[in-house]
Tab-separated table of C-alpha atoms in Angstrom:
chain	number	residue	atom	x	y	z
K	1307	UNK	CA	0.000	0.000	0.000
K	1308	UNK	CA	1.092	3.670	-0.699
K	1309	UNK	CA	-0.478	4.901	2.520
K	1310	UNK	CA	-1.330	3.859	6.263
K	1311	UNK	CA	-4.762	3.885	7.762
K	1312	UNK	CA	-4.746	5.821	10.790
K	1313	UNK	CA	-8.319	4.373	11.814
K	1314	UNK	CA	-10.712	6.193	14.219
K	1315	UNK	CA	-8.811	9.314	16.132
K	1316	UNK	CA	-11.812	9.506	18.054
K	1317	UNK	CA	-10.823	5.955	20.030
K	1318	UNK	CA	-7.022	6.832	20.928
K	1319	UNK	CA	-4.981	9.843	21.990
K	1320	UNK	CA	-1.673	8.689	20.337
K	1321	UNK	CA	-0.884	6.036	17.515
K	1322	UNK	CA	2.065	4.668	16.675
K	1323	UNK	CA	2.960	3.318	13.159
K	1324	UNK	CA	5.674	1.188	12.547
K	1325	UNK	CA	7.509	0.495	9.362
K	1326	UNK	CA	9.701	-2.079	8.270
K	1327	UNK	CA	12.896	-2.114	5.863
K	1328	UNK	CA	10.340	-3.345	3.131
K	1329	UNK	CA	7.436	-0.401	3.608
K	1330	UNK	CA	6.513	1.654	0.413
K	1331	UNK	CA	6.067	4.786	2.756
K	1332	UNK	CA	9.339	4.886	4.609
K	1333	UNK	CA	11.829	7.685	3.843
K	1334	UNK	CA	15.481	6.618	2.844
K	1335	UNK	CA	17.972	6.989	4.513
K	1336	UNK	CA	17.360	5.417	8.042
K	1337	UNK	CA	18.931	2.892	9.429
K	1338	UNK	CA	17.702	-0.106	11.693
K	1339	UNK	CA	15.024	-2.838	10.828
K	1340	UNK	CA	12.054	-0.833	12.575
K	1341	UNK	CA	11.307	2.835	12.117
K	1342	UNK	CA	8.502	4.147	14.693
K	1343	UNK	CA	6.607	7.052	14.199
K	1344	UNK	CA	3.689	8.735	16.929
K	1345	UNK	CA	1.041	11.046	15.412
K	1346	UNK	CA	-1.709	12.732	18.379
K	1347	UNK	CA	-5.155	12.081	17.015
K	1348	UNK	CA	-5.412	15.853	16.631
K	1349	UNK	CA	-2.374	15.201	14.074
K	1350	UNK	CA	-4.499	12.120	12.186
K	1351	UNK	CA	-7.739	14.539	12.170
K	1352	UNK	CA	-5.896	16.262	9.919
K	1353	UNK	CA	-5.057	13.462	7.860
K	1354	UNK	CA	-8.686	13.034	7.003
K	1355	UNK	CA	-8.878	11.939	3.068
K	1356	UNK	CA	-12.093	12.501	1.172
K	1357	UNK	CA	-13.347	8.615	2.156
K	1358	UNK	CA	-13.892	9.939	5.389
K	1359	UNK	CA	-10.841	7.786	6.596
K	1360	UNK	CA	-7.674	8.735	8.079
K	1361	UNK	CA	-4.433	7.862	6.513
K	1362	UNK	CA	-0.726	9.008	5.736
K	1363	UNK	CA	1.496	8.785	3.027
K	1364	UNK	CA	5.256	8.908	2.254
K	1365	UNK	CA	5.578	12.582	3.001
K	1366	UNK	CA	4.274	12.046	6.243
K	1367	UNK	CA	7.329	9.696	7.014
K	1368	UNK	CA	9.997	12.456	5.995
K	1369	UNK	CA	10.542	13.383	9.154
K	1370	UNK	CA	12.594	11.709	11.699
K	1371	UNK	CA	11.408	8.595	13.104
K	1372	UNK	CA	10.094	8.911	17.183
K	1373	UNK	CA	12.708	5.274	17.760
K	1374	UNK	CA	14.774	3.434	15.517
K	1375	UNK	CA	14.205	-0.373	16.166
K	1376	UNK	CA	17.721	-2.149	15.366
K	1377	UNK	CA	17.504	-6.384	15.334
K	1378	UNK	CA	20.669	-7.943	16.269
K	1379	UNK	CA	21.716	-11.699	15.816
K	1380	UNK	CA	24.040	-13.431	18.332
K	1381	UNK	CA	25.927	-16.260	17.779
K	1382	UNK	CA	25.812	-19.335	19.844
């Protein structure tokens, strides 16, 4: 998908979206396996398409990531 669905702002106060190495939406040029991002539902009201729904795109994901999520492997 070339967006995220932000669902109902009226049911939380804070959402977190996290995006993986493979996501469509995530910026360039961060490293780490797991980029998290937190938008206030006052921030996803503003999202609100012309469906009536909430959702983000890429340029929403420009900015820096809230935490970087890096996965490490250890050897036995």
């Amino acid at each position: 998908m070339k967006n995220v669905d932000l669902g109902n702002p009226d049911t939380y106060d804070e959402i977190y979206v996290v995006l993986d190495q493979e996501s469509v939406v995530r910026a360039p040029g961060y490293e780490g396996d797991f980029l998290v991002y937190s938008f206030t539902a006052d921030e996803a009201r503003a999202m609100k398409t012309a469906g009536r729904r909430y959702s983000c795109g890429k340029s929403h994901f420009k900015k820096a990531p809230r935490h970087v999520i890096r996965l490490e492997t250890f050897a036995d």
